[in-house]
mmCIF file of C-alpha atoms in Angstrom:
data_model
loop_
_atom_site.group_PDB
_atom_site.id
_atom_site.type_symbol
_atom_site.label_atom_id
_atom_site.label_comp_id
_atom_site.label_asym_id
_atom_site.label_seq_id
_atom_site.Cartn_x
_atom_site.Cartn_y
_atom_site.Cartn_z
ATOM 1 C CA MET A 35 56.294 193.805 -108.887
ATOM 2 C CA ARG A 36 54.729 191.093 -106.719
ATOM 3 C CA LEU A 37 54.305 188.146 -109.059
ATOM 4 C CA PRO A 38 51.316 185.852 -108.393
ATOM 5 C CA GLN A 39 52.469 182.589 -106.803
ATOM 6 C CA ALA A 40 50.029 180.665 -108.981
ATOM 7 C CA ARG A 41 51.847 181.908 -112.101
ATOM 8 C CA LEU A 42 55.232 180.877 -110.678
ATOM 9 C CA ASP A 43 53.897 177.452 -109.696
ATOM 10 C CA GLN A 44 52.495 177.052 -113.209
ATOM 11 C CA VAL A 45 55.939 177.676 -114.717
ATOM 12 C CA LEU A 46 57.629 175.098 -112.492
ATOM 13 C CA ASP A 47 54.863 172.513 -113.018
ATOM 14 C CA ARG A 48 55.216 172.760 -116.799
ATOM 15 C CA PHE A 49 59.019 172.620 -116.601
ATOM 16 C CA HIS A 50 58.927 169.446 -114.506
ATOM 17 C CA GLN A 51 56.357 167.920 -116.863
ATOM 18 C CA VAL A 52 58.640 168.557 -119.838
ATOM 19 C CA GLU A 53 61.629 167.064 -118.006
ATOM 20 C CA ALA A 54 59.665 163.960 -117.088
ATOM 21 C CA ARG A 55 58.319 163.541 -120.619
ATOM 22 C CA MET A 56 61.818 163.956 -122.120
ATOM 23 C CA GLY A 57 62.975 160.927 -120.114
ATOM 24 C CA ALA A 58 60.113 158.801 -121.417
ATOM 25 C CA ALA A 59 59.716 159.974 -125.010
ATOM 26 C CA SER A 60 60.876 157.746 -127.842
ATOM 27 C CA ASP A 61 59.575 159.593 -130.893
ATOM 28 C CA GLY A 62 62.357 161.642 -132.516
ATOM 29 C CA GLN A 63 60.200 164.641 -133.398
ATOM 30 C CA GLU A 64 58.704 164.774 -129.911
ATOM 31 C CA ILE A 65 62.171 164.629 -128.352
ATOM 32 C CA VAL A 66 63.313 167.552 -130.511
ATOM 33 C CA ARG A 67 60.200 169.573 -129.617
ATOM 34 C CA LEU A 68 60.542 168.825 -125.895
ATOM 35 C CA SER A 69 64.270 169.599 -125.927
ATOM 36 C CA LYS A 70 63.585 172.978 -127.516
ATOM 37 C CA GLU A 71 60.847 173.788 -124.987
ATOM 38 C CA HIS A 72 63.086 172.646 -122.135
ATOM 39 C CA ALA A 73 65.938 174.894 -123.316
ATOM 40 C CA GLU A 74 63.559 177.859 -123.565
ATOM 41 C CA MET A 75 61.993 177.230 -120.151
ATOM 42 C CA LYS A 76 65.145 176.443 -118.167
ATOM 43 C CA PRO A 77 66.284 180.065 -117.619
ATOM 44 C CA VAL A 78 62.768 180.935 -116.428
ATOM 45 C CA ALA A 79 62.508 177.887 -114.154
ATOM 46 C CA ASP A 80 65.976 178.516 -112.704
ATOM 47 C CA ALA A 81 65.085 182.133 -111.936
ATOM 48 C CA VAL A 82 61.750 181.139 -110.363
ATOM 49 C CA MET A 83 63.445 178.495 -108.187
ATOM 50 C CA ALA A 84 66.143 180.962 -107.111
ATOM 51 C CA LEU A 85 63.430 183.477 -106.191
ATOM 52 C CA ALA A 86 61.517 180.835 -104.212
ATOM 53 C CA LYS A 87 64.709 179.864 -102.369
ATOM 54 C CA THR A 88 65.427 183.487 -101.462
ATOM 55 C CA ARG A 89 61.893 184.035 -100.197
ATOM 56 C CA ALA A 90 62.121 180.852 -98.083
ATOM 57 C CA GLU A 91 65.470 181.975 -96.635
ATOM 58 C CA MET A 92 63.938 185.340 -95.770
ATOM 59 C CA ALA A 93 61.085 183.626 -93.928
ATOM 60 C CA ASP A 94 63.581 181.540 -91.934
ATOM 61 C CA LEU A 95 65.644 184.628 -91.091
ATOM 62 C CA GLU A 96 62.569 186.488 -89.868
ATOM 63 C CA VAL A 97 61.962 183.638 -87.431
ATOM 64 C CA MET A 98 65.611 183.751 -86.329
ATOM 65 C CA ALA A 99 65.400 187.521 -85.845
ATOM 66 C CA ALA A 100 62.873 186.934 -83.066
ATOM 67 C CA ASP A 101 65.578 185.120 -81.077
ATOM 68 C CA PRO A 102 67.626 187.704 -79.106
ATOM 69 C CA GLU A 103 70.818 185.662 -79.494
ATOM 70 C CA MET A 104 70.440 185.387 -83.285
ATOM 71 C CA ALA A 105 68.747 188.710 -83.966
ATOM 72 C CA GLU A 106 71.777 190.772 -85.013
ATOM 73 C CA MET A 107 73.212 188.187 -87.418
ATOM 74 C CA ALA A 108 69.783 187.367 -88.856
ATOM 75 C CA ALA A 109 68.969 191.043 -89.377
ATOM 76 C CA ASP A 110 72.134 191.614 -91.461
ATOM 77 C CA GLU A 111 71.487 188.591 -93.688
ATOM 78 C CA LEU A 112 67.808 189.485 -93.989
ATOM 79 C CA GLN A 113 68.630 193.006 -95.144
ATOM 80 C CA THR A 114 71.030 191.636 -97.773
ATOM 81 C CA LEU A 115 68.283 189.404 -99.186
ATOM 82 C CA LYS A 116 65.737 192.230 -99.056
ATOM 83 C CA ASP A 117 68.105 194.367 -101.121
ATOM 84 C CA ARG A 118 68.482 191.595 -103.704
ATOM 85 C CA LEU A 119 64.814 190.640 -103.904
ATOM 86 C CA PRO A 120 63.477 193.465 -106.169
ATOM 87 C CA GLU A 121 66.116 192.762 -108.826
ATOM 88 C CA MET A 122 65.377 189.024 -108.685
ATOM 89 C CA GLU A 123 61.648 189.672 -109.037
ATOM 90 C CA ARG A 124 62.303 191.998 -111.972
ATOM 91 C CA ASP A 125 64.446 189.361 -113.688
ATOM 92 C CA VAL A 126 61.684 186.771 -113.288
ATOM 93 C CA ALA A 127 59.066 189.239 -114.516
ATOM 94 C CA LEU A 128 61.104 189.976 -117.647
ATOM 95 C CA LEU A 129 61.428 186.270 -118.350
ATOM 96 C CA LEU A 130 57.664 185.832 -117.928
ATOM 97 C CA ALA A 131 56.723 188.909 -119.966
ATOM 98 C CA PRO A 132 55.668 188.340 -123.578
ATOM 99 C CA ARG A 133 58.825 188.256 -125.676
ATOM 100 C CA ASP A 134 59.703 188.058 -129.329
ATOM 101 C CA ALA A 135 59.801 184.422 -130.419
ATOM 102 C CA ASP A 136 62.632 185.319 -132.829
ATOM 103 C CA GLU A 137 64.804 187.013 -130.192
ATOM 104 C CA ASN A 138 67.729 184.595 -130.607
ATOM 105 C CA ALA A 139 67.512 184.255 -134.395
ATOM 106 C CA SER A 140 70.089 185.313 -136.951
ATOM 107 C CA ALA A 141 68.935 188.120 -139.237
ATOM 108 C CA VAL A 142 68.875 189.495 -142.745
ATOM 109 C CA LEU A 143 70.129 193.090 -142.791
ATOM 110 C CA GLU A 144 69.040 195.376 -145.622
ATOM 111 C CA VAL A 145 70.408 198.893 -146.089
ATOM 112 C CA ARG A 146 69.136 201.104 -148.922
ATOM 113 C CA ALA A 147 69.969 204.630 -149.972
ATOM 114 C CA GLY A 148 67.026 206.990 -149.670
ATOM 115 C CA THR A 149 66.725 210.668 -150.517
ATOM 116 C CA GLY A 150 69.986 212.450 -151.221
ATOM 117 C CA GLY A 151 71.502 210.891 -154.353
ATOM 118 C CA ASP A 152 75.207 210.028 -154.121
ATOM 119 C CA GLU A 153 75.403 211.254 -150.520
ATOM 120 C CA ALA A 154 72.600 208.846 -149.511
ATOM 121 C CA ALA A 155 74.507 205.940 -151.076
ATOM 122 C CA LEU A 156 77.670 206.960 -149.217
ATOM 123 C CA PHE A 157 75.695 207.117 -145.976
ATOM 124 C CA ALA A 158 74.210 203.665 -146.655
ATOM 125 C CA GLY A 159 77.789 202.447 -146.977
ATOM 126 C CA ASP A 160 78.677 204.080 -143.648
ATOM 127 C CA LEU A 161 75.737 202.359 -141.946
ATOM 128 C CA PHE A 162 76.595 198.952 -143.374
ATOM 129 C CA ARG A 163 80.197 199.370 -142.251
ATOM 130 C CA MET A 164 78.950 200.364 -138.779
ATOM 131 C CA TYR A 165 76.841 197.208 -138.491
ATOM 132 C CA SER A 166 79.661 195.061 -139.910
ATOM 133 C CA ARG A 167 82.082 196.413 -137.302
ATOM 134 C CA TYR A 168 79.543 195.781 -134.554
ATOM 135 C CA ALA A 169 78.946 192.234 -135.780
ATOM 136 C CA ALA A 170 82.684 191.522 -135.869
ATOM 137 C CA ASN A 171 83.065 192.765 -132.296
ATOM 138 C CA ARG A 172 80.353 190.332 -131.169
ATOM 139 C CA GLY A 173 81.741 187.411 -133.123
ATOM 140 C CA TRP A 174 78.881 187.326 -135.627
ATOM 141 C CA LYS A 175 79.378 186.369 -139.271
ATOM 142 C CA VAL A 176 78.306 188.785 -142.023
ATOM 143 C CA GLU A 177 77.733 187.390 -145.514
ATOM 144 C CA VAL A 178 76.680 189.731 -148.330
ATOM 145 C CA ASP A 179 73.814 188.291 -150.374
ATOM 146 C CA SER A 180 73.566 191.073 -152.941
ATOM 147 C CA ALA A 181 74.839 194.613 -153.404
ATOM 148 C CA THR A 182 74.379 197.494 -155.839
ATOM 149 C CA GLU A 183 77.122 200.071 -155.485
ATOM 150 C CA GLY A 184 76.606 203.821 -155.715
ATOM 151 C CA GLU A 185 78.298 205.777 -158.505
ATOM 152 C CA ALA A 186 80.371 207.784 -156.010
ATOM 153 C CA GLY A 187 80.830 204.904 -153.577
ATOM 154 C CA GLY A 188 78.735 203.347 -150.876
ATOM 155 C CA TYR A 189 75.649 201.367 -151.807
ATOM 156 C CA LYS A 190 72.325 202.007 -153.445
ATOM 157 C CA GLU A 191 71.303 198.730 -151.807
ATOM 158 C CA ILE A 192 73.072 196.005 -149.871
ATOM 159 C CA ILE A 193 71.548 192.874 -148.345
ATOM 160 C CA ALA A 194 73.492 190.620 -145.993
ATOM 161 C CA THR A 195 72.877 187.704 -143.647
ATOM 162 C CA VAL A 196 74.177 188.234 -140.116
ATOM 163 C CA THR A 197 74.600 184.896 -138.379
ATOM 164 C CA GLY A 198 75.027 184.461 -134.645
ATOM 165 C CA GLU A 199 73.247 184.032 -131.332
ATOM 166 C CA GLY A 200 70.759 186.795 -130.572
ATOM 167 C CA VAL A 201 71.398 188.899 -133.691
ATOM 168 C CA PHE A 202 67.747 189.781 -134.274
ATOM 169 C CA GLY A 203 67.163 190.553 -130.607
ATOM 170 C CA ARG A 204 70.013 193.086 -130.627
ATOM 171 C CA LEU A 205 69.368 194.689 -134.027
ATOM 172 C CA LYS A 206 65.600 194.550 -134.505
ATOM 173 C CA PHE A 207 65.038 198.150 -133.381
ATOM 174 C CA GLU A 208 67.371 199.421 -136.127
ATOM 175 C CA SER A 209 64.611 199.096 -138.743
ATOM 176 C CA GLY A 210 63.526 202.492 -140.016
ATOM 177 C CA VAL A 211 64.816 205.653 -141.671
ATOM 178 C CA HIS A 212 68.268 206.866 -140.612
ATOM 179 C CA ARG A 213 69.007 210.508 -141.454
ATOM 180 C CA VAL A 214 72.430 212.121 -141.861
ATOM 181 C CA GLN A 215 73.331 215.820 -141.726
ATOM 182 C CA ARG A 216 76.803 216.681 -143.037
ATOM 183 C CA VAL A 217 78.751 218.578 -145.670
ATOM 184 C CA PRO A 218 79.261 216.299 -148.712
ATOM 185 C CA THR A 219 82.767 216.088 -150.167
ATOM 186 C CA THR A 220 81.336 217.437 -153.438
ATOM 187 C CA GLU A 221 79.898 220.552 -151.731
ATOM 188 C CA ALA A 222 82.208 223.468 -152.496
ATOM 189 C CA GLY A 223 80.196 225.995 -150.483
ATOM 190 C CA GLY A 224 80.404 224.063 -147.225
ATOM 191 C CA ARG A 225 76.634 223.770 -146.883
ATOM 192 C CA ILE A 226 75.157 221.029 -144.722
ATOM 193 C CA HIS A 227 73.023 218.548 -146.655
ATOM 194 C CA THR A 228 70.433 216.163 -145.270
ATOM 195 C CA SER A 229 70.044 212.715 -146.789
ATOM 196 C CA ALA A 230 68.722 209.380 -145.618
ATOM 197 C CA ALA A 231 68.990 205.618 -145.806
ATOM 198 C CA THR A 232 66.526 202.942 -144.761
ATOM 199 C CA VAL A 233 67.442 199.916 -142.691
ATOM 200 C CA ALA A 234 65.420 196.712 -142.377
ATOM 201 C CA VAL A 235 66.290 193.868 -140.021
ATOM 202 C CA LEU A 236 64.380 190.633 -140.667
ATOM 203 C CA PRO A 237 64.611 187.455 -138.565
ATOM 204 C CA GLU A 238 66.102 184.435 -140.303
ATOM 205 C CA VAL A 239 64.274 181.403 -138.954
ATOM 206 C CA GLU A 240 65.562 178.071 -140.216
ATOM 207 C CA ASP A 241 62.612 175.817 -139.373
ATOM 208 C CA VAL A 242 59.778 178.174 -140.312
ATOM 209 C CA GLU A 243 57.088 176.681 -142.533
ATOM 210 C CA ILE A 244 56.468 178.961 -145.505
ATOM 211 C CA ASP A 245 54.479 177.443 -148.359
ATOM 212 C CA ILE A 246 55.826 178.710 -151.702
ATOM 213 C CA GLN A 247 54.158 177.121 -154.724
ATOM 214 C CA ASP A 248 55.804 176.997 -158.136
ATOM 215 C CA LYS A 249 52.799 178.659 -159.772
ATOM 216 C CA ASP A 250 53.223 181.682 -157.503
ATOM 217 C CA ILE A 251 56.785 182.546 -158.523
ATOM 218 C CA ARG A 252 58.781 183.456 -161.621
ATOM 219 C CA ILE A 253 62.533 182.871 -161.711
ATOM 220 C CA ASP A 254 64.634 184.997 -164.088
ATOM 221 C CA THR A 255 68.364 184.898 -164.719
ATOM 222 C CA PHE A 256 70.378 187.923 -165.815
ATOM 223 C CA ARG A 257 73.894 189.310 -165.950
ATOM 224 C CA ALA A 258 74.704 191.144 -162.728
ATOM 225 C CA SER A 259 76.629 194.401 -162.777
ATOM 226 C CA GLY A 260 79.579 194.616 -160.434
ATOM 227 C CA SER A 261 82.205 197.125 -159.461
ATOM 228 C CA GLY A 262 84.380 196.383 -162.472
ATOM 229 C CA GLY A 263 87.321 194.144 -163.358
ATOM 230 C CA GLN A 264 87.258 190.663 -161.888
ATOM 231 C CA HIS A 265 84.006 191.324 -160.026
ATOM 232 C CA VAL A 266 81.868 191.538 -163.171
ATOM 233 C CA ASN A 267 79.963 188.339 -163.904
ATOM 234 C CA LYS A 268 80.749 186.958 -167.359
ATOM 235 C CA THR A 269 77.639 184.737 -167.505
ATOM 236 C CA ASP A 270 73.946 185.182 -166.820
ATOM 237 C CA SER A 271 74.288 183.748 -163.317
ATOM 238 C CA ALA A 272 72.322 186.268 -161.225
ATOM 239 C CA VAL A 273 68.836 185.210 -160.174
ATOM 240 C CA ARG A 274 65.676 187.232 -159.640
ATOM 241 C CA ILE A 275 62.582 185.636 -158.072
ATOM 242 C CA THR A 276 59.198 187.362 -158.249
ATOM 243 C CA HIS A 277 56.488 186.224 -155.831
ATOM 244 C CA PHE A 278 53.163 187.157 -157.420
ATOM 245 C CA PRO A 279 50.763 186.994 -154.397
ATOM 246 C CA SER A 280 52.876 189.340 -152.270
ATOM 247 C CA GLY A 281 54.640 191.354 -154.977
ATOM 248 C CA ILE A 282 58.003 190.630 -153.321
ATOM 249 C CA VAL A 283 61.033 190.555 -155.645
ATOM 250 C CA VAL A 284 64.374 189.151 -154.442
ATOM 251 C CA THR A 285 67.719 188.850 -156.211
ATOM 252 C CA SER A 286 71.103 187.246 -155.652
ATOM 253 C CA SER A 287 74.171 187.909 -157.781
ATOM 254 C CA GLU A 288 76.987 185.554 -156.789
ATOM 255 C CA LYS A 289 78.993 183.770 -159.491
ATOM 256 C CA SER A 290 77.104 180.471 -159.163
ATOM 257 C CA GLN A 291 73.545 180.357 -160.480
ATOM 258 C CA HIS A 292 72.793 177.401 -158.193
ATOM 259 C CA VAL A 293 73.993 179.358 -155.133
ATOM 260 C CA ASN A 294 72.010 182.390 -156.267
ATOM 261 C CA ARG A 295 68.801 180.396 -156.584
ATOM 262 C CA ASP A 296 69.213 178.975 -153.067
ATOM 263 C CA LYS A 297 70.026 182.400 -151.604
ATOM 264 C CA ALA A 298 67.120 184.087 -153.380
ATOM 265 C CA MET A 299 64.657 181.425 -152.173
ATOM 266 C CA LYS A 300 65.979 181.782 -148.621
ATOM 267 C CA ASN A 301 65.582 185.556 -148.855
ATOM 268 C CA LEU A 302 62.029 185.151 -150.167
ATOM 269 C CA ARG A 303 61.108 182.912 -147.215
ATOM 270 C CA VAL A 304 62.584 185.441 -144.804
ATOM 271 C CA ARG A 305 60.576 188.274 -146.361
ATOM 272 C CA LEU A 306 57.323 186.293 -146.386
ATOM 273 C CA TYR A 307 57.865 185.329 -142.748
ATOM 274 C CA ASP A 308 58.563 188.969 -141.908
ATOM 275 C CA MET A 309 55.370 189.977 -143.711
ATOM 276 C CA GLN A 310 53.443 187.591 -141.454
ATOM 277 C CA ARG A 311 55.179 189.119 -138.415
ATOM 278 C CA GLN A 312 54.238 192.626 -139.550
ATOM 279 C CA MET A 313 50.592 191.619 -139.979
ATOM 280 C CA LYS A 314 50.536 190.217 -136.431
ATOM 281 C CA ASP A 315 52.226 193.364 -135.086
ATOM 282 C CA ASN A 316 49.712 195.600 -136.852
ATOM 283 C CA ALA A 317 46.866 193.583 -135.334
ATOM 284 C CA ARG A 318 48.021 194.385 -131.816
ATOM 285 C CA SER A 319 46.225 197.102 -129.888
ATOM 286 C CA ASP A 320 47.907 200.506 -129.596
ATOM 287 C CA ALA A 321 48.465 199.883 -125.912
ATOM 288 C CA ARG A 322 50.517 196.816 -126.734
ATOM 289 C CA LYS A 323 52.890 198.596 -129.124
ATOM 290 C CA SER A 324 56.390 199.183 -127.855
ATOM 291 C CA GLN A 325 57.386 202.751 -127.106
ATOM 292 C CA VAL A 326 60.537 202.314 -129.161
ATOM 293 C CA GLY A 327 58.566 201.999 -132.373
ATOM 294 C CA SER A 328 56.262 199.615 -134.148
ATOM 295 C CA GLY A 329 58.835 198.516 -136.699
ATOM 296 C CA ASP A 330 57.371 200.752 -139.402
ATOM 297 C CA ARG A 331 60.270 201.145 -141.811
ATOM 298 C CA SER A 332 58.997 204.522 -143.037
ATOM 299 C CA GLU A 333 59.458 205.933 -139.545
ATOM 300 C CA ARG A 334 62.402 208.315 -139.060
ATOM 301 C CA ILE A 335 64.190 206.823 -136.094
ATOM 302 C CA ARG A 336 67.640 208.419 -135.855
ATOM 303 C CA THR A 337 69.706 211.424 -136.955
ATOM 304 C CA TYR A 338 73.504 211.450 -137.357
ATOM 305 C CA ASN A 339 74.684 215.066 -137.190
ATOM 306 C CA PHE A 340 78.329 215.395 -138.264
ATOM 307 C CA PRO A 341 78.931 219.130 -137.543
ATOM 308 C CA GLN A 342 77.887 218.621 -133.899
ATOM 309 C CA GLY A 343 79.257 215.083 -133.603
ATOM 310 C CA ARG A 344 75.985 213.801 -132.202
ATOM 311 C CA VAL A 345 73.538 210.972 -132.769
ATOM 312 C CA THR A 346 69.909 211.327 -131.698
ATOM 313 C CA ASP A 347 67.407 208.494 -131.457
ATOM 314 C CA HIS A 348 64.024 210.181 -131.816
ATOM 315 C CA ARG A 349 61.956 207.319 -130.390
ATOM 316 C CA ILE A 350 63.388 207.567 -126.888
ATOM 317 C CA GLY A 351 64.810 211.105 -126.995
ATOM 318 C CA LEU A 352 68.385 209.912 -126.513
ATOM 319 C CA THR A 353 71.280 212.064 -127.770
ATOM 320 C CA LEU A 354 74.898 210.863 -127.633
ATOM 321 C CA HIS A 355 77.859 213.079 -128.522
ATOM 322 C CA SER A 356 79.971 210.183 -129.753
ATOM 323 C CA LEU A 357 79.309 210.031 -133.491
ATOM 324 C CA PRO A 358 82.805 208.813 -134.530
ATOM 325 C CA GLN A 359 82.724 205.915 -132.062
ATOM 326 C CA ILE A 360 79.191 204.943 -133.083
ATOM 327 C CA LEU A 361 80.113 204.838 -136.779
ATOM 328 C CA GLU A 362 83.039 202.579 -135.828
ATOM 329 C CA GLY A 363 80.533 200.055 -134.490
ATOM 330 C CA ASP A 364 80.185 201.125 -130.849
ATOM 331 C CA ILE A 365 76.382 201.083 -130.946
ATOM 332 C CA ASP A 366 75.716 199.220 -127.683
ATOM 333 C CA PRO A 367 74.836 202.468 -125.817
ATOM 334 C CA LEU A 368 72.024 203.023 -128.349
ATOM 335 C CA LEU A 369 70.896 199.393 -128.462
ATOM 336 C CA ASN A 370 70.969 198.961 -124.680
ATOM 337 C CA ALA A 371 68.799 202.055 -124.199
ATOM 338 C CA LEU A 372 66.288 200.821 -126.772
ATOM 339 C CA ILE A 373 66.168 197.341 -125.250
ATOM 340 C CA SER A 374 65.713 198.818 -121.755
ATOM 341 C CA GLU A 375 62.813 200.916 -123.010
ATOM 342 C CA ASP A 376 61.232 197.846 -124.584
ATOM 343 C CA GLN A 377 61.702 195.867 -121.360
ATOM 344 C CA ALA A 378 60.008 198.629 -119.381
ATOM 345 C CA ALA A 379 57.054 198.533 -121.776
ATOM 346 C CA ARG A 380 56.800 194.752 -121.483
ATOM 347 C CA LEU A 381 56.944 194.923 -117.686
ATOM 348 C CA ALA A 382 54.175 197.535 -117.726
ATOM 349 C CA ASP A 383 52.063 195.186 -119.833
ATOM 350 C CA LEU A 384 52.703 192.338 -117.411
ATOM 351 C CA GLU A 385 51.835 194.523 -114.427
ATOM 352 C CA ALA A 386 48.584 195.531 -116.118
ATOM 353 C CA GLU A 387 47.833 191.849 -116.740
ATOM 354 C CA PHE A 388 48.328 190.998 -113.058
ATOM 355 C CA GLY A 389 46.308 194.013 -111.976
#
C-alpha cells in the first residue's frame, strides 16, 4: 500500500507539536493528556520516520547505482531495502488504521453455562480454566469477582477481572457462544452430547466517565451461597446492584460487604461502558464490520469437538487438531489468526479510504 505523503507528514507534524507543548505546559491535567497522546503517537511516529529514512536511503542508492564504480554495491543494498519496504509500509499502515481505543486495557471476563445442564456448567469451567492458564502464561493477573458453581462441578456463571497490558486486545474476539461436543461422564451409552457456554470480554477502563446517579440504582445485600464449609458466607455480605435505566444487574459475593459494593459498582461501570461501545459498533456500516464477528454474544463462534480432538473457529474457517493443548491455555494460534484477519480488514478499510 502506497501511503499518501501528506498523511505521513500530518502524523509527524502532530507528534512534534505534542512534544513541543509538553516542554512548555505547566497545567497538570494538560501534561497528563499530552503525555498520554505522546505515548500513543510515538510508535506511529517512529515507524513513519523509519520509513522516511529507508525511502531516502533508497533514493541515494539509486543515484549511486548510476556510477559504474559503485553500481554493484549499491544494487545489493538497494535490493535489501526494496525487500524490507513492503513490510515497513504495512506496519505503518496498521498503525494508522482505525484501531480499538481499548486495545491495551485490562478486561472483565464472563463465562456462563448455556444449553446442556450440568455438562454446560462443566464446559464453562473448562473454558475459564483455559483462559486462566493463558493469562498465567502471559503474566496477567486473574481475580474472581463472583462465581456460581454447577451442581456437578464447573460454573453456572463466573466473572473475573483479568489485569495486564493488552488483555482486551488479545481476548476481545472470544466473546460469543462456544459449543462443545463430547461424551459426558454421566452418559452410560457413550453418546456424544452438544452443549454450550457463552463468553463475554468487556474492557476495563479506569478513567472512563460513566454517570451513575443514586436514583437510578438499588443496592441489595444478601447471603451468598458458596461451595460449602469455610467458603459459605455467615453474614449478609454479598451485594447486588440493579441499574434501572439499562436493566443491568451486577453482584459481588466476597466476605466484605464494603469490598463487594466497590466491586459491584466497578462491574456496573464496565457494563455500561461496554453498552456504549456496542451501540457505537451497531451504528457502523456493514462494510466497516470486522470479518471476525461484530461482537454479538449470541453468535456461535467456536466448536470444541472431543472425539476428533479438534477446535473450529467458524468466523474464519480455521480448524486446529490440538484440542488438549488449547484447553491447557495454548490459544495463541487461534487468537493470532483472528487478530490477523481483523488487521487485514482494517487495512482494506484504509486502502479504500486512500482510494
